[in-house]
XYZ file of C-alpha atoms in Angstrom:
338
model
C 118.750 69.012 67.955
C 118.275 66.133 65.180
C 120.799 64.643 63.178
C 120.293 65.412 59.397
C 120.510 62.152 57.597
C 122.808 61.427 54.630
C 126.226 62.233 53.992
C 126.248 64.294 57.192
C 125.618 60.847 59.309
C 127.641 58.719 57.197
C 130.356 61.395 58.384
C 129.455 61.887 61.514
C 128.565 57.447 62.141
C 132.521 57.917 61.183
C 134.046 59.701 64.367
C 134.631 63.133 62.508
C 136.484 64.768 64.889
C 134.150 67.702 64.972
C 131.557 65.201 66.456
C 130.269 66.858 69.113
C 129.165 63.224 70.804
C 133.037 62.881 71.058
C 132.683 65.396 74.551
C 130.872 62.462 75.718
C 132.406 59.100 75.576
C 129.948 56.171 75.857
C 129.486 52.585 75.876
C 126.871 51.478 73.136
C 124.487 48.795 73.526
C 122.592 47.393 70.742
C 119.148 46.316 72.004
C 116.955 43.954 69.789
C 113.339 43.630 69.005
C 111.709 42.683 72.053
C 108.669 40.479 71.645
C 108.168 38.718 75.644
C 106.580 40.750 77.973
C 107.986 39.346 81.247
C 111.473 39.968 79.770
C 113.150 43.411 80.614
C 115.603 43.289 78.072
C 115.293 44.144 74.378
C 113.106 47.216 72.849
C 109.487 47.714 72.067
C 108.168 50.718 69.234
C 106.820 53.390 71.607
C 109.340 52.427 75.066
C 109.895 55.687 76.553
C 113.416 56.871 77.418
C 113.286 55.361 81.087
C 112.105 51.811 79.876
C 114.646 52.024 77.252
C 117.217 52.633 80.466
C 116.082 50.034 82.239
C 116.394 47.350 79.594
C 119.891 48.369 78.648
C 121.520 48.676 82.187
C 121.792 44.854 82.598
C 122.895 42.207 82.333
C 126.047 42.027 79.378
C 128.590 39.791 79.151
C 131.413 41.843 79.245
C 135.433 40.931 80.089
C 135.762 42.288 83.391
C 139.010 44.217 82.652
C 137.194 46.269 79.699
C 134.774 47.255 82.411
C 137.420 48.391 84.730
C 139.090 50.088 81.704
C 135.593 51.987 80.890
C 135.024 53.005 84.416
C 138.458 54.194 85.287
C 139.044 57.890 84.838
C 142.589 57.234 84.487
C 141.843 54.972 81.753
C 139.079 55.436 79.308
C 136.490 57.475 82.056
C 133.604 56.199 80.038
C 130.734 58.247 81.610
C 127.639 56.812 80.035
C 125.528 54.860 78.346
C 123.941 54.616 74.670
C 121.131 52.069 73.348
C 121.120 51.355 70.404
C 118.019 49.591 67.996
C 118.531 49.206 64.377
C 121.560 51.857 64.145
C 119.309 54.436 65.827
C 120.215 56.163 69.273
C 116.926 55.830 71.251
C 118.433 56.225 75.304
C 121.227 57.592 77.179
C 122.093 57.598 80.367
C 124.859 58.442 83.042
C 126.696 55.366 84.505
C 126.746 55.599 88.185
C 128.578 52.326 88.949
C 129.092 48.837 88.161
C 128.366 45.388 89.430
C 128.679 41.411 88.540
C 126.850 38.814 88.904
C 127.796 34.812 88.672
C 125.502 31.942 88.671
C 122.400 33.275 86.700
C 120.937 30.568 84.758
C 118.974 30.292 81.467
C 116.833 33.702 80.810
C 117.142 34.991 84.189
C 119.011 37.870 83.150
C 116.496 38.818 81.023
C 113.949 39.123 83.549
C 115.641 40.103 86.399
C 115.421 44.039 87.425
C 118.439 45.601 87.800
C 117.532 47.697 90.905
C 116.040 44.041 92.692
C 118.815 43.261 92.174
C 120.958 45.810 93.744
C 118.510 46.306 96.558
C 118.435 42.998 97.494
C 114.913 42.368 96.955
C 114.971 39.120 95.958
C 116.443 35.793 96.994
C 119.378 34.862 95.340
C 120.901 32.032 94.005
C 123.702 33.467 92.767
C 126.922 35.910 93.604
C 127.345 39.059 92.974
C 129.339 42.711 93.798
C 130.442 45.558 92.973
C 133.663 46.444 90.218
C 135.893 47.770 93.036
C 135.317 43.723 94.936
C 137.444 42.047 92.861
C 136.047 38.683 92.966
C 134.986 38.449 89.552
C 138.470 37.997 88.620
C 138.320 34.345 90.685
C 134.761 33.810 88.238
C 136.703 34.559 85.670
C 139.951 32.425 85.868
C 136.821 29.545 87.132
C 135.391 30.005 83.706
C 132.474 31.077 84.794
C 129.793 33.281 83.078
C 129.674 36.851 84.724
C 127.280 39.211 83.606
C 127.869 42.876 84.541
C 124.987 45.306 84.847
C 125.164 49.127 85.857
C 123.886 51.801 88.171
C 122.187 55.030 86.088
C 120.936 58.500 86.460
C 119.800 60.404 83.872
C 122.458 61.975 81.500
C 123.108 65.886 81.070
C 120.943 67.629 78.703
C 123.832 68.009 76.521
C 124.885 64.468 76.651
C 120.999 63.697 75.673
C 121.240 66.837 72.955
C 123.871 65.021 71.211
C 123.396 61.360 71.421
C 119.521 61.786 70.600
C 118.430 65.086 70.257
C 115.014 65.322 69.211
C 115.077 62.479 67.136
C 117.214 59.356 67.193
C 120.895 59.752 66.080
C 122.057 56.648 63.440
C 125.130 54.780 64.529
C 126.674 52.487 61.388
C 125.456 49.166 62.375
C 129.360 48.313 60.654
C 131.146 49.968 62.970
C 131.664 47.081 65.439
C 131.240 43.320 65.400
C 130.967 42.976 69.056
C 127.476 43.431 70.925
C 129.413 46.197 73.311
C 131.314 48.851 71.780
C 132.928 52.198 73.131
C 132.598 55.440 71.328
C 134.301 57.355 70.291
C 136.783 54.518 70.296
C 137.096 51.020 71.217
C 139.378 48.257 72.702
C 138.394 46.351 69.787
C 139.661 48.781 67.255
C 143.213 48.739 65.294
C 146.213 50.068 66.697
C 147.075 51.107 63.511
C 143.796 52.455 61.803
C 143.917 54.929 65.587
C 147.193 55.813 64.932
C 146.387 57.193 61.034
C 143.244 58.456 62.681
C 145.371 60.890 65.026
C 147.123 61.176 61.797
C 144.434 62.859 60.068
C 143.549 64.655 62.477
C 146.947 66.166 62.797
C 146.912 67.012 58.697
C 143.678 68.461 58.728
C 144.532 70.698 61.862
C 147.918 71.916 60.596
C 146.178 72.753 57.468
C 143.482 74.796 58.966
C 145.888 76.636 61.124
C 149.257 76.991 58.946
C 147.037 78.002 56.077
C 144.584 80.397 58.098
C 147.407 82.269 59.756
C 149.938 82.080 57.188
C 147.374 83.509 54.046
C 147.304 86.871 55.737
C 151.291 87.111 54.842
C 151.454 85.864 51.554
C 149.349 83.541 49.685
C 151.926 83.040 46.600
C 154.568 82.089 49.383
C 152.720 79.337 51.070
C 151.822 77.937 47.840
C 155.772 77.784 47.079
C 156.192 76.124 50.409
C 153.970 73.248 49.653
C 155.024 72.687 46.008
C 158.814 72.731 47.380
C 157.814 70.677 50.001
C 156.069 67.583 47.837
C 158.874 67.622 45.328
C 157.560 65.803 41.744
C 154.086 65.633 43.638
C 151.067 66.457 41.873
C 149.371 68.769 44.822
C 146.365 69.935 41.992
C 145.297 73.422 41.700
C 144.497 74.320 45.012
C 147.737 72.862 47.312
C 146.778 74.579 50.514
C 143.462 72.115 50.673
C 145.576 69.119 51.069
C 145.252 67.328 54.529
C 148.398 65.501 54.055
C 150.055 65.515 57.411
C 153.472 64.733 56.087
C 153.719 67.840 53.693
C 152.282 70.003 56.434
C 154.729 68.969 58.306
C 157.530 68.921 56.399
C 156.578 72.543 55.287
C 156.898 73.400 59.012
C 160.165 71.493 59.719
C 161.652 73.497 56.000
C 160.718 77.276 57.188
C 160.454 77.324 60.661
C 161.251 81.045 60.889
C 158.087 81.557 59.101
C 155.487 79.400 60.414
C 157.273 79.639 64.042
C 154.957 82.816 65.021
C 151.584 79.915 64.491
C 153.209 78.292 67.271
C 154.352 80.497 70.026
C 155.421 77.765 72.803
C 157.931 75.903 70.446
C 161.264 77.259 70.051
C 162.278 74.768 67.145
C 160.474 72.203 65.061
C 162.431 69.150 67.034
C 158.623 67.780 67.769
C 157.815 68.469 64.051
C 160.343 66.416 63.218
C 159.522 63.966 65.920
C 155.892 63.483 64.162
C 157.204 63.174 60.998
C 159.086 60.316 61.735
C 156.277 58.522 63.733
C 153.697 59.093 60.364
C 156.003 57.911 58.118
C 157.338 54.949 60.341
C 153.338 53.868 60.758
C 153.047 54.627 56.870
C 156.002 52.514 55.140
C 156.577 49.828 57.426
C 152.894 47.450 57.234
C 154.241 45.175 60.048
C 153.954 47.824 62.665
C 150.498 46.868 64.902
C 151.656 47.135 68.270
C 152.103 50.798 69.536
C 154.478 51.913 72.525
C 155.429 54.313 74.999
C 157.213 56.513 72.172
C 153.720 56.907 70.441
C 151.552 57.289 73.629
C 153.783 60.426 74.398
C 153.899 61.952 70.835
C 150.006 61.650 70.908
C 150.245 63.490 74.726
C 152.431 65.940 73.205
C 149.938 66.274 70.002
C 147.013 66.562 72.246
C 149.279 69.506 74.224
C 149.365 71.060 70.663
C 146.030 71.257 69.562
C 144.866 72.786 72.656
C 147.352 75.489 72.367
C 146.188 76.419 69.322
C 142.645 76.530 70.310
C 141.604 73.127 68.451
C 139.712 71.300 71.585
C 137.588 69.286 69.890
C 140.406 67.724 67.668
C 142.599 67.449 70.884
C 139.694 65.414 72.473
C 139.688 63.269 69.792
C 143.529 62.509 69.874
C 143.492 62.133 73.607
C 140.760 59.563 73.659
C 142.630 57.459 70.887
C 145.876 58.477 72.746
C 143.894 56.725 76.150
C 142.870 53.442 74.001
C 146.326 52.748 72.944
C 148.030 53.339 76.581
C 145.103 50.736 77.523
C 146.986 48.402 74.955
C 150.164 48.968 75.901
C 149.477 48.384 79.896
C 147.449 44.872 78.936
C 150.531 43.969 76.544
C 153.235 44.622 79.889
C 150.829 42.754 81.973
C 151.254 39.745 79.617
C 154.914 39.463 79.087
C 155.135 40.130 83.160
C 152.919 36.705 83.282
């Protein structure tokens, strides 16, 4: 399948929710205009998906810890691979495994094959391992430049269905400043701009469901519920379309009794109320930009929602954003330990 282009990729360039590239987390590599033959890196009009592989698995300079982070399935489980020329997808393939290297000098890493490298084809004058020998860390703290470069097979059909399809698939060439960036979300991103992104998602989810399930009932009702709900509000014509997490929330936490039945596993609306007060303390207070445990479990217990409800996709979403921030928060414990 191809991408349309327009507002439909500006949307989609966005992390809608609804992505379906979201079911596939990647790491995205923007290759440039290659114009010297000898060197493997960059891209060429007309490179075929494999050379395109081959000249993205190796070598970045990446922090070692964000590696870790992508590879572990605890973490972010980053599972493959995305190049990336001119904000089109043109490769993507499954990550296998990681490895370092210290000590290359000049343009070798442009010309040196990955798998030479990993077979051990060549002489070299230079160290190197895998992620799970830890002695990049000792490069590291040296100062040293470390290069990391990765193991690949080819990704799923699906994964290639929706990160290239039968065309290329545009990625906003704003959406990072960094050469390496993780979709759907990134290390680099604000704590707060993910937390009003699980916000969103929460608003536009509630609305969906609340209004879906509670229009059968009464239509006039519901429409009471949101006007008494947003008190000297302006909610327009059409109330029920509003995405506003806080009034869909607040309508839930004000008649329980009859939007309890949309939500069969809660006996009350304490978490309601719970997610109320983490929206509107991320809202109204601007110096909030470090998240904690408190938020990392309201997002676990969001994630536990949506899925009950049958929303996957937007649970997938939450969780991944939900996995970014408890990244954060570990790095930020690590720190004050030191």
């Amino acid at each position: 399948m191809a991408y349309v282009r327009g507002s439909l990729a500006v949307l989609l360039a966005e992390n809608d929710w609804n992505d379906p590239r979201n079911e596939f987390p990647a790491v995205l590599f923007r290759l440039s205009h290659r114009t010297k033959k000898k060197h493997r890196s960059g891209y060429r009009e007309g490179d075929d998906g494999d050379r395109v592989a081959e000249s993205m698995r190796g070598w970045w300079e990446i922090a070692g810890d964000d590696v870790r982070d992508m590879h572990d399935q605890g973490a972010l489980g980053v599972k493959y691979a995305v190049a990336i020329h001119r904000g089109q997808t043109v490769a993507v393939a499954q990550i296998d495994g990681w490895y370092w290297a210290a000590g290359l000098e000049g343009a070798a890493h442009h010309k040196l094959p990955v798998d030479d490298f990993l077979h051990g084809s060549r002489d070299r004058p230079y160290e190197f391992g895998s992620l799970e020998d830890e002695h990049w860390r000792d490069h590291e703290r040296a100062g040293e430049r470390l290069r990391w470069a990765f193991c690949a097979s080819p990704a799923s059909a699906k994964a290639r269905d929706v990160w290239v399809g039968d065309g290329n698939c545009e990625i906003s060439e704003r959406r990072r400043d960094t050469l390496v960036s993780i979709y759907p979300y990134s290390l680099a991103d604000d704590q707060r701009d993910l937390v009003d992104r699980a916000m969103r998602a929460l608003g536009e989810v509630l609305q969906e469901h609340v209004t879906r399930a509670l229009r059968q009932r009464d239509t006039d009702w519901l429409r009471s519920a949101l006007e008494e709900s947003a008190p000297g509000i302006d909610l327009g014509d059409n109330p029920e379309d509003s995405r506003d997490p806080s009034l869909w929330l607040t309508v839930a936490i004000s008649n329980w009794a009859e939007v309890q039945d949309c939500f069969p596993s809660f006996q009350s609306g304490s978490f309601f109320k719970q997610l109320r007060r983490l929206r509107n303390r991320w809202a109204h207070f601007a110096y909030r930009a470090q998240v904690t445990e408190h938020e990392i479990d309201n997002l676990r217990r969001m994630t536990g929602l949506f899925r009950e409800i049958g929303k996957s996709s937007a649970a997938n979403h939450v969780d991944f954003i939900r996995r970014v921030l408890e990244v954060h928060v570990r790095r930020r414990e690590v720190d004050e330990t030191a």
